[in-house]
Tab-separated table of C-alpha atoms and ligand atoms in Angstrom:
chain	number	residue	atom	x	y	z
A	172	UNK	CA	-6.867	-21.125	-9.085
A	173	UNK	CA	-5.260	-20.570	-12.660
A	174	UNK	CA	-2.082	-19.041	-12.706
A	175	UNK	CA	-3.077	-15.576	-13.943
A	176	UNK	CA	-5.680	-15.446	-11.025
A	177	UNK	CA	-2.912	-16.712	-8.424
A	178	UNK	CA	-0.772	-13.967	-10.407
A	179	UNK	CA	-3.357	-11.184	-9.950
A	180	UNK	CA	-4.312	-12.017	-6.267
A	181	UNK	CA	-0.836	-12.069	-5.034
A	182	UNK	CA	-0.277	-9.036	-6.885
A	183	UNK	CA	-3.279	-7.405	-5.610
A	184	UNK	CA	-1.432	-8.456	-1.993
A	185	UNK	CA	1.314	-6.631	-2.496
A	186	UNK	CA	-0.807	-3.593	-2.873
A	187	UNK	CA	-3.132	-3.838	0.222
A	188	UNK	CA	0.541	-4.533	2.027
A	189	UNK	CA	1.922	-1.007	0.876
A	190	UNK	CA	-1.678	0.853	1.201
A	191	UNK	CA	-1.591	1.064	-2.838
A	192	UNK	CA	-4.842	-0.722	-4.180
A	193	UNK	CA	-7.494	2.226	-5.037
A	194	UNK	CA	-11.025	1.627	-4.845
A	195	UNK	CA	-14.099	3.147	-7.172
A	196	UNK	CA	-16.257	5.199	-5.419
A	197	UNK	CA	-19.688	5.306	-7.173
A	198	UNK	CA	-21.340	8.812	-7.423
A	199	UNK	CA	-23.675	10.793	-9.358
A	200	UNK	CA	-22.378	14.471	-10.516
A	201	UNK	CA	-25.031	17.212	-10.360
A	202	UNK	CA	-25.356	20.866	-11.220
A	203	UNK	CA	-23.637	23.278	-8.837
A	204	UNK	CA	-20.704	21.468	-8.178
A	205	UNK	CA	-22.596	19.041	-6.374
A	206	UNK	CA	-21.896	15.333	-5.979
A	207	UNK	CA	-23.858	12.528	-4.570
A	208	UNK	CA	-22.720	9.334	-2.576
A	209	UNK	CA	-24.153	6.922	-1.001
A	210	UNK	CA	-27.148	9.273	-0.972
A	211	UNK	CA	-25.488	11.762	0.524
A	212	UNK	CA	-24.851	15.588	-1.347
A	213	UNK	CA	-21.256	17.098	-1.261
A	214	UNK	CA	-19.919	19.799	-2.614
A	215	UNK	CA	-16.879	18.545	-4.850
A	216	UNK	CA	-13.567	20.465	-4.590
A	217	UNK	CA	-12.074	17.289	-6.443
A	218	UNK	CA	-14.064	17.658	-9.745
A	219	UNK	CA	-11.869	18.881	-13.508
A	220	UNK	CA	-14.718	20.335	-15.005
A	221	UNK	CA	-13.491	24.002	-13.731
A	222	UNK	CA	-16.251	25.570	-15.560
A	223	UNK	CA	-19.511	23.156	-14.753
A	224	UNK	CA	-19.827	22.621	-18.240
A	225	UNK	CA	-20.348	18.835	-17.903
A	226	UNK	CA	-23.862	20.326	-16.539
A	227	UNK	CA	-24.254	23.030	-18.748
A	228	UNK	CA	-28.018	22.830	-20.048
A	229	UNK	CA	-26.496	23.963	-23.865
A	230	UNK	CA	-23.130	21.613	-23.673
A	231	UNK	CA	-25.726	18.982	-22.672
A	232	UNK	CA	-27.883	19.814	-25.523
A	233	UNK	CA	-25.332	19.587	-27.741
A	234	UNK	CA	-24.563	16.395	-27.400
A	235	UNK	CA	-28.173	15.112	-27.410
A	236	UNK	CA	-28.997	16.979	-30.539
A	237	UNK	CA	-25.822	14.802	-31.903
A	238	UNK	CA	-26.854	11.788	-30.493
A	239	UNK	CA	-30.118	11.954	-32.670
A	240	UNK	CA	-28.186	13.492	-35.680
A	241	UNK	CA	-24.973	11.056	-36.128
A	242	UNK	CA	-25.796	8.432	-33.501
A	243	UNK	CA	-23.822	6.803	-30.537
A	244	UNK	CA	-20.676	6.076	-31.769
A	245	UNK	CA	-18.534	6.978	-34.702
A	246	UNK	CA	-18.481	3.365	-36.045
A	247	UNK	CA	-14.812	3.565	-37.020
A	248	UNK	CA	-11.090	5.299	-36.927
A	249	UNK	CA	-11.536	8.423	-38.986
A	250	UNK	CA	-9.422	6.957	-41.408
A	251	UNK	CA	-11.974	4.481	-42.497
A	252	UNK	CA	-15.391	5.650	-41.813
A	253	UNK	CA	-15.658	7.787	-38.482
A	254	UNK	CA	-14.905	10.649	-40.379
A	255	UNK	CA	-17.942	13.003	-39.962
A	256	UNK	CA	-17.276	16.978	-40.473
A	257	UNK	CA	-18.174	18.186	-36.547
A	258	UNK	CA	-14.575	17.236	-35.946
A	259	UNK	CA	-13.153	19.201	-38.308
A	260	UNK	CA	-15.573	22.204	-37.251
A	261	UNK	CA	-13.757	21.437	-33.634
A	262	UNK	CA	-10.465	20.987	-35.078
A	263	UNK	CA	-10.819	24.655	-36.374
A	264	UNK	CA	-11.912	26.226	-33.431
A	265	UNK	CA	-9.300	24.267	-30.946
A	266	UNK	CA	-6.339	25.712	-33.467
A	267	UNK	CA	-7.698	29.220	-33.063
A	268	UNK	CA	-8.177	28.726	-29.537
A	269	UNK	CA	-4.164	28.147	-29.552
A	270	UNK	CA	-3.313	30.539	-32.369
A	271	UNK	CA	-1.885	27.682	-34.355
A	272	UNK	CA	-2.854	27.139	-37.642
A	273	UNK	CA	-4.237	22.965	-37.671
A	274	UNK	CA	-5.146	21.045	-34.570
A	275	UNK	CA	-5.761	17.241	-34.139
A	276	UNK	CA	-8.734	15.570	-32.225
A	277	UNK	CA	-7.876	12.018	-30.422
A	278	UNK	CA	-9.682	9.831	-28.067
A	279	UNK	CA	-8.907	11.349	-24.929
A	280	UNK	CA	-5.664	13.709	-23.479
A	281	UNK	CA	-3.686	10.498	-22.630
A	282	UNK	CA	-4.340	9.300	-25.949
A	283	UNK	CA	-2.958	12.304	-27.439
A	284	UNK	CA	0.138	12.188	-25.885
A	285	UNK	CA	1.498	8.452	-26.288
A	286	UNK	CA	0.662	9.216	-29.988
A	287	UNK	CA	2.007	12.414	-30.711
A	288	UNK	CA	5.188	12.041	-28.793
A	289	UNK	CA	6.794	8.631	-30.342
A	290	UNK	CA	5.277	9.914	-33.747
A	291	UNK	CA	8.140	13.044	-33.447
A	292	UNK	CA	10.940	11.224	-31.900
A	293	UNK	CA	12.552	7.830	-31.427
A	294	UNK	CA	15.899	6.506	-31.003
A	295	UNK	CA	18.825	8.665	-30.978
A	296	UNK	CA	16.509	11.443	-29.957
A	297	UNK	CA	16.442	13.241	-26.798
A	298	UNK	CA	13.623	14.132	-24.446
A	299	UNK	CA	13.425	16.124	-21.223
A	300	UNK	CA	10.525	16.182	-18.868
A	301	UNK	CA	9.696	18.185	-15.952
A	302	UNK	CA	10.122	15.667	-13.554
A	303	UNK	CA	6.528	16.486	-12.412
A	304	UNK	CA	4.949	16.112	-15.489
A	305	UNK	CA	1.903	13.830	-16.095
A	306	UNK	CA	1.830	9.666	-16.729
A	307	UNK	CA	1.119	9.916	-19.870
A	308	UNK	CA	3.977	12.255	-21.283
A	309	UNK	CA	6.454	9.037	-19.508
A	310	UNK	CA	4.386	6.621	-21.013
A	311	UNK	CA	4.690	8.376	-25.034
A	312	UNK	CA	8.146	9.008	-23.769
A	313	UNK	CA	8.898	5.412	-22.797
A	314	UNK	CA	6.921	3.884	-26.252
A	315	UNK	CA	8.940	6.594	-28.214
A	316	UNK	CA	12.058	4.806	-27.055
A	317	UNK	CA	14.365	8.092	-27.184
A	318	UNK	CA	17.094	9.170	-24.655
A	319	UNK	CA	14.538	10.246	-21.589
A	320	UNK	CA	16.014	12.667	-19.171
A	321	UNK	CA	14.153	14.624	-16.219
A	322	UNK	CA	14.753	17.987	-15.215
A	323	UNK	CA	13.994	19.650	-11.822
A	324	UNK	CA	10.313	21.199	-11.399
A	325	UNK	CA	9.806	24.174	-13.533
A	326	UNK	CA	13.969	24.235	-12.668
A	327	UNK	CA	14.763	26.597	-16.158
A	328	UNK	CA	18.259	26.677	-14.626
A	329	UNK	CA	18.588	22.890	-14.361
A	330	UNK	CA	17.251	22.474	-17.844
A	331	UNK	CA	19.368	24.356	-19.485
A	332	UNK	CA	22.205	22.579	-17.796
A	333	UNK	CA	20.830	18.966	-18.903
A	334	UNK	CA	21.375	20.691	-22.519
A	335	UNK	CA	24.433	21.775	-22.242
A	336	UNK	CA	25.483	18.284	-21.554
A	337	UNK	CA	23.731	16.669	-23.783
A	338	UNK	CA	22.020	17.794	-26.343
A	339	UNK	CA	25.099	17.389	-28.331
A	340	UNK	CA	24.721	13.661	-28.673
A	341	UNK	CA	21.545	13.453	-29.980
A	342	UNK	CA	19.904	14.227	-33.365
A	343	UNK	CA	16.416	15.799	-32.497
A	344	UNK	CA	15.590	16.803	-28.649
A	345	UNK	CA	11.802	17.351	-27.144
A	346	UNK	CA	11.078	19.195	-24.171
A	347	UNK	CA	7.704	18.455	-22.608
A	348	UNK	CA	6.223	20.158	-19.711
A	349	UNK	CA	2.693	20.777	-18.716
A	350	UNK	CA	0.985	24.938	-18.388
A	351	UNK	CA	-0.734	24.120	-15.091
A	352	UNK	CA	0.627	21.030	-12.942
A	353	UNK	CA	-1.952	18.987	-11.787
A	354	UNK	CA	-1.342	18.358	-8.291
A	355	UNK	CA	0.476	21.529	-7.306
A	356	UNK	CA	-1.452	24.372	-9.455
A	357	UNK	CA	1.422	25.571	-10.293
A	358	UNK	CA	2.448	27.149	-13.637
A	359	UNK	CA	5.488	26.033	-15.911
A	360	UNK	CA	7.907	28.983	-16.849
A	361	UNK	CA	6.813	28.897	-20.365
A	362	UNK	CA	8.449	31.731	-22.055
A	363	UNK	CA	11.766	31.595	-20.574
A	364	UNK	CA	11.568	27.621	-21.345
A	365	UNK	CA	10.606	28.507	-24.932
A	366	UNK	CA	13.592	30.713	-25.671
A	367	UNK	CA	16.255	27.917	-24.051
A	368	UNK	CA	14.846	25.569	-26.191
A	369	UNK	CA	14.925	27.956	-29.528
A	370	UNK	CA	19.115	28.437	-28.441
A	371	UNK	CA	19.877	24.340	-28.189
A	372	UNK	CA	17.281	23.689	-30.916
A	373	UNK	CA	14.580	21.374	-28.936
A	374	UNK	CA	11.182	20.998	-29.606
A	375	UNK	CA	8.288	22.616	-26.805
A	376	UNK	CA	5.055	20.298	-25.973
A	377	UNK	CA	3.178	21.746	-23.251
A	378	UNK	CA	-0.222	19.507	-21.942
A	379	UNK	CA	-2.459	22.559	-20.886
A	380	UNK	CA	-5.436	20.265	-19.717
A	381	UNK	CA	-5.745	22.306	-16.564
A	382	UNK	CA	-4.286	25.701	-18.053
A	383	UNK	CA	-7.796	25.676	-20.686
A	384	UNK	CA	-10.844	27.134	-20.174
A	385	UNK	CA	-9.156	28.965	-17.049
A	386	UNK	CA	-6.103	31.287	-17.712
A	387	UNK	CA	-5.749	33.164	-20.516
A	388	UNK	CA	-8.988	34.200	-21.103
A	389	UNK	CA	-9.734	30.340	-22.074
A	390	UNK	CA	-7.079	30.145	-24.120
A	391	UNK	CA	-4.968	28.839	-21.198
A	392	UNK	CA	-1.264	28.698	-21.116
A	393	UNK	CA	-0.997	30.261	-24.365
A	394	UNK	CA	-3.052	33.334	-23.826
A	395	UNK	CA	-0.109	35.398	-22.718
A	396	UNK	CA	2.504	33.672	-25.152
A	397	UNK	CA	3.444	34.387	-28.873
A	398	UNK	CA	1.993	32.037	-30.841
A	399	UNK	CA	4.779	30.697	-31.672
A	400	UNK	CA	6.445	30.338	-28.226
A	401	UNK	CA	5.187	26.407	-28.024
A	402	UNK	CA	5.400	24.194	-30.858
A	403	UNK	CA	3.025	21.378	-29.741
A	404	UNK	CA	-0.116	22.336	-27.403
A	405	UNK	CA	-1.728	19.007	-26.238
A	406	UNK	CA	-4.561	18.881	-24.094
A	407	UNK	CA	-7.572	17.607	-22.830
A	408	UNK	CA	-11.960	18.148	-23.616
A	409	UNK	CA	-12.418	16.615	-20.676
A	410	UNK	CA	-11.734	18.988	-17.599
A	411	UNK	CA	-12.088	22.536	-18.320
A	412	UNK	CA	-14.440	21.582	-21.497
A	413	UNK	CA	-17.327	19.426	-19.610
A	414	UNK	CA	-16.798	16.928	-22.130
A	415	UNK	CA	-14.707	13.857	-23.557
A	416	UNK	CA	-10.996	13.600	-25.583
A	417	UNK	CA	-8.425	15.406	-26.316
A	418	UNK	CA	-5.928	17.431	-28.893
A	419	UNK	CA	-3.153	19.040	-30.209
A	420	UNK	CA	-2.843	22.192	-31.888
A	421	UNK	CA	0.374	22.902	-34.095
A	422	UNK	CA	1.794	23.389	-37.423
A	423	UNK	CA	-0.452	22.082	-40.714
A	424	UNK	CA	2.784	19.673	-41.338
A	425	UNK	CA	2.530	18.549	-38.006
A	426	UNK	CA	-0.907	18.114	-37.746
A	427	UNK	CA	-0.839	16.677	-41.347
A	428	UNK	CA	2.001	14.299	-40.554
A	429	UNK	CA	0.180	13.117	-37.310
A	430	UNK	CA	-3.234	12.142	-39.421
A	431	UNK	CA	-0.720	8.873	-40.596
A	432	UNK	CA	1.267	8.616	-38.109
A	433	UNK	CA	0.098	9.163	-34.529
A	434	UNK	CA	-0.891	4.966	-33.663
A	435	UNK	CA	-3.291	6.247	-31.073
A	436	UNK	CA	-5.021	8.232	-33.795
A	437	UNK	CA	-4.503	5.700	-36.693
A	438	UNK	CA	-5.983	2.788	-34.722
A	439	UNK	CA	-8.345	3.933	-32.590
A	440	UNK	CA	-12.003	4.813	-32.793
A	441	UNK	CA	-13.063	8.689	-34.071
A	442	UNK	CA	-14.222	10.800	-30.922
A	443	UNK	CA	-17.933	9.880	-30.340
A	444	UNK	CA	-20.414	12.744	-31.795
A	445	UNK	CA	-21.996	13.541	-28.592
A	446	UNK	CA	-18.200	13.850	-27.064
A	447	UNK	CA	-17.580	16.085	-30.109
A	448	UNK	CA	-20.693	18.671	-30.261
A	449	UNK	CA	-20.583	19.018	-25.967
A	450	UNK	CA	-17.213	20.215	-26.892
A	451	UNK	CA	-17.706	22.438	-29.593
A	452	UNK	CA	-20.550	24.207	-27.475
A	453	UNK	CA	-18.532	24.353	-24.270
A	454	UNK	CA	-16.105	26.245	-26.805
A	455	UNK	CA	-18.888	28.760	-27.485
A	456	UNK	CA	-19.289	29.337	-23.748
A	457	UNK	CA	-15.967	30.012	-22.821
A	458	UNK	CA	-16.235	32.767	-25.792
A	459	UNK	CA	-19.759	34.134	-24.825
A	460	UNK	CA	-19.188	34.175	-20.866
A	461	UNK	CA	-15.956	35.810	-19.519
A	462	UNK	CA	-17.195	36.058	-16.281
A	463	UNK	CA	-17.782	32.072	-15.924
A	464	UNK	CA	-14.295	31.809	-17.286
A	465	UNK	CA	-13.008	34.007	-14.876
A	466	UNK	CA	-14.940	32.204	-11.793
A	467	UNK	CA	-12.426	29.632	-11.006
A	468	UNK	CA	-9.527	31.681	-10.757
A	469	UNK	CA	-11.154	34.227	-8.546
A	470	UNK	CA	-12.599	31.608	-6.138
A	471	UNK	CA	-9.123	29.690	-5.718
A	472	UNK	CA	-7.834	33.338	-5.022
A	473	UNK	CA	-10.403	34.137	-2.498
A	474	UNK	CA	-9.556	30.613	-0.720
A	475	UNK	CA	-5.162	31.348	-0.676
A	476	UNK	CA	-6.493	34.388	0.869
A	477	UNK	CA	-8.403	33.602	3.685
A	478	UNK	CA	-6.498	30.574	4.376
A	479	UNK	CA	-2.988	33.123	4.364
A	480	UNK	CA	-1.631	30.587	1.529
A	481	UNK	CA	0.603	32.196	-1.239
A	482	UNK	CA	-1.644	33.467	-4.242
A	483	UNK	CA	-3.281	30.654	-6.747
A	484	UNK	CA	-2.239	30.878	-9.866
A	485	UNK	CA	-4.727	28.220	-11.414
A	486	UNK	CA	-8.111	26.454	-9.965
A	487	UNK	CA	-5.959	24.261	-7.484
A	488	UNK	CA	-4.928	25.031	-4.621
A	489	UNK	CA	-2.703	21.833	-2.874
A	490	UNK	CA	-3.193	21.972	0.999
A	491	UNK	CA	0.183	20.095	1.766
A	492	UNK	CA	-0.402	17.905	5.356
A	493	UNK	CA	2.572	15.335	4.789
A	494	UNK	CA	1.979	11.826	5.803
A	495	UNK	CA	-1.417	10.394	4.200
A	496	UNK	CA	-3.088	9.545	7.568
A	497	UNK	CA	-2.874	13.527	7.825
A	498	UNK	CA	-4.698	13.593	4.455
A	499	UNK	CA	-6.890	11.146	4.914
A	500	UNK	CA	-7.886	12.921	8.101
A	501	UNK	CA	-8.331	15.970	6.712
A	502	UNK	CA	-10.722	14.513	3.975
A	503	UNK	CA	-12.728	12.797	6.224
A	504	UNK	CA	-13.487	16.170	8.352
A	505	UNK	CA	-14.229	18.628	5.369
A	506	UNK	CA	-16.697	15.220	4.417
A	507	UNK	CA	-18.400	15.381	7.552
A	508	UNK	CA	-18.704	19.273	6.877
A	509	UNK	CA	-20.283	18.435	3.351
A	510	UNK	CA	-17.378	18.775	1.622
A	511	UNK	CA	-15.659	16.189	-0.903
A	512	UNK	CA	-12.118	17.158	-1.131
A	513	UNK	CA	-10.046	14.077	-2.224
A	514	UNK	CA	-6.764	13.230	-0.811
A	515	UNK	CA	-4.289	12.837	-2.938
A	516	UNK	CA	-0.928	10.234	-1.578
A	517	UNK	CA	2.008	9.067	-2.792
A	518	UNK	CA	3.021	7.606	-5.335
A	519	UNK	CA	0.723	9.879	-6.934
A	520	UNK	CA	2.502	12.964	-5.168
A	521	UNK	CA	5.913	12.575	-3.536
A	522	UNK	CA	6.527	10.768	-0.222
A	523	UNK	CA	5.908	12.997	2.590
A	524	UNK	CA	3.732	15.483	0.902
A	525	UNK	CA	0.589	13.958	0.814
A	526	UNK	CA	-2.216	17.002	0.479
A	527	UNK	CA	-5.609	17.504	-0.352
A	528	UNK	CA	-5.934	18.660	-3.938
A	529	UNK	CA	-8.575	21.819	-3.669
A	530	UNK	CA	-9.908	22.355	-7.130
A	531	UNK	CA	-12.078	25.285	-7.748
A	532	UNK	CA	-15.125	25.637	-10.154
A	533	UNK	CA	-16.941	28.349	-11.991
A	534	UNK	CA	-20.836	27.143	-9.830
A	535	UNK	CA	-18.857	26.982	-6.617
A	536	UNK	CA	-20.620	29.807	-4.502
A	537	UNK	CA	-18.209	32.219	-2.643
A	538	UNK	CA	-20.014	31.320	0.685
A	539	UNK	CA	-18.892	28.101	0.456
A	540	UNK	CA	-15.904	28.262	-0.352
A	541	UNK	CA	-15.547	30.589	2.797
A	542	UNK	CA	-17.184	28.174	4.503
A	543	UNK	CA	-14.322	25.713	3.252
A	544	UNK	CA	-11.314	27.799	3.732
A	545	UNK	CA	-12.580	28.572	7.197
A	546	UNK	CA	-12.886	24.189	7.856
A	547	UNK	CA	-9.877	23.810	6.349
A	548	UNK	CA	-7.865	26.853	8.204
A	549	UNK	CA	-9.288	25.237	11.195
A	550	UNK	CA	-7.120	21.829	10.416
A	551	UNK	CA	-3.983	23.318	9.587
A	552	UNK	CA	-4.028	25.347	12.957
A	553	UNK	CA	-4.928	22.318	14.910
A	554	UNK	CA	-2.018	20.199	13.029
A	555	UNK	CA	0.208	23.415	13.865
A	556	UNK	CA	-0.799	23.259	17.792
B	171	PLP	C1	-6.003	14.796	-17.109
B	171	PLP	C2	-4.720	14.917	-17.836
B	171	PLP	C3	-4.479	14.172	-18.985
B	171	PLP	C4	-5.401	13.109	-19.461
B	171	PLP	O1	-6.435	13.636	-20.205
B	171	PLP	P1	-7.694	12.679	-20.489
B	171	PLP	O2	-8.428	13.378	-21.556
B	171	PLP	O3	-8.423	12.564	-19.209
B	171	PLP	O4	-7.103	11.372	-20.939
B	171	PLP	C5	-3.307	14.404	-19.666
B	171	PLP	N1	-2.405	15.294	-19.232
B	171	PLP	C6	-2.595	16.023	-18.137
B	171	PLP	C7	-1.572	17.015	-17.714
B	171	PLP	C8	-3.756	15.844	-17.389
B	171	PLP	O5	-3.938	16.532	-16.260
């Protein structure tokens, strides 16, 4: 065995030993919220695409048509050759999505974010993340190599203290925080964040990839927000928009400044066109149908209600069961019911809250999800008992 395979394995070890190593679990994804394993159909309550645009005859379309138009791939960074103008056309509509005036199109929502965030600050800077925001905002965080501090979950109190101490010391500050969390549903305290940051002059970036599409009349996050509330909207065309990427919306000298200096724009590969059209026509959707936009909201609603849960406020709903075994359990009953609800452990969440993540979509039918909340009332009052 070389040493890099003697490194891996023992490596690998270490993560069977502390029930870390994940596993790929083929499947193919199918209209209606339906996936299927091992030929087997579920209903997915795990899925991002919120609005089943990923299946969406004209999304799919879309990309086809651009397939045949501008081939496969983009054949370059955009500042060489992968410059084609469907990007800008989605550029365009993203910014007016967020009532900013230029938005930026990158690889994917991770991508985004390690390249926008070192590209704004670096050392002698200061930035403060919710403490439950999303890998990537630590990871640009970590390459930016500014001061990093945390603050308590969607704590405005606890922020404003970690100011107040600091923000003194350094030259430019950054507060990131995310419109819908991921694993809990819940929503950040934008406005009230927006106006402590305008007082100790920081910098907003909020990652909407689960707010989009869903709140806000699609806008997400910033539908019920000045426009000028949030400086830097990132986000993601891969949950609520069916498709591939992801963005940020903000000033023209932001967006303008980004073009040269964001690495994981500079030096990576233009969005695919197929990624790009599916996109721009999931955009049109979420503007022609209000009442597919609406869906996931209302079904996530009618679930907190029948399971007497407090009310949704996105499309996920956590179920919290504590110790993964509970979780796992859980999962494996709502499978046997036809259900695929994921369990989601730590270090993903934190220890001793291990939950299934319930995540609701626009083609879920209401009788199943009654059907669901009914299953899944059944485990809680069993684990109660
Ligand atoms: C999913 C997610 C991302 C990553 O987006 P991709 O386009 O899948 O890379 C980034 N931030 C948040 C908050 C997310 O939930």
């Amino acid at each position: 065995m070389t040493s890099l395979d003697d490194f891996a394995s023992r490596k690998l070890a270490e993560l069977d030993h502390a029930a870390l190593r994940r596993r790929l679990i083929p499947g193919e994804r199918r209209a209606g919220a339906v996936i299927r394993r091992d030929g087997r159909d579920f209903i997915s309550f795990s899925c991002n695409d919120y609005l089943g645009l990923s299946q969406h005859p004209v999304v799919k379309r879309a990309a086809q048509e651009a397939v045949e138009r501008l081939g496969a791939g983009a054949g370059a960074s955009r500042l060489v050759t992968g410059e084609y103008p469907d990007l800008g056309l989605l550029e365009l509509r993203l910014a007016r999505l967020k009532r900013k005036p230029a938005a930026l199109v990158f690889a994917s929502g991770y991508a985004a974010n390690i390249g926008v965030i070192p590209a704004l600050i670096g050392r002698g800077d200061l930035i403060l993340l919710d403490e439950l925001a999303h890998a990537c905002m630590h990871a640009g965080a970590r390459l930016s190599g500014a001061e990093i501090g945390l603050f308590r979950h969607n704590d405005v109190t606890d922020l404003e203290a970690v100011l107040g101490a600091t923000r003194g010391q350094f030259r430019h500050c950054l507060i990131a925080t995310e419109g819908v969390f991921s694993m809990d549903g819940d929503r950040a305290p934008l406005a009230d964040l927006s106006a402590i940051a305008r007082r100790f002059d920081a910098w907003t970036l909020c990652d909407d990839a689960h707010g989009v599409g869903v709140l806000g009349h699609g806008a997400g996050s910033a539908g019920d927000l000045s426009a000028d509330a949030i400086d830097l909207w990132v986000g993601t065309l891969s949950k609520a928009l069916g498709s591939q990427g992801g963005y940020l919306c903000a000033s023209a000298a932001v967006v303008e400044l980004m073009r040269s200096r964001a690495r994981s724009f500079v030096y990576s590969t233009a969005l695919n066109p197929a990624a790009t059209a599916a996109a721009l026509a999931a955009l049109t959707v979420i503007e022609a149908e209000p009442t597919r936009v609406a869906a996931p909201l209302a079904r996530a609603r009618q679930f907190t209600q029948a399971i007497a849960a407090q009310e949704a406020a996105s499309a996920i709903v956590p179920v919290i069961l504590g110790t993964a075994e509970a979780a796992l359990h859980a999962s494996s009953r709502l499978a046997a019911a036809g259900f695929l609800v994921v369990a989601i452990r730590p270090p993903t969440v934190p220890p001793g809250t291990a939950r299934l993540r319930v995540a609701f979509q626009a083609d879920h039918r209401v009788e199943d999800v009654a059907a669901l909340a009914e299953a899944v009332a059944g485990i809680i009052r069993e684990r109660a008992a």
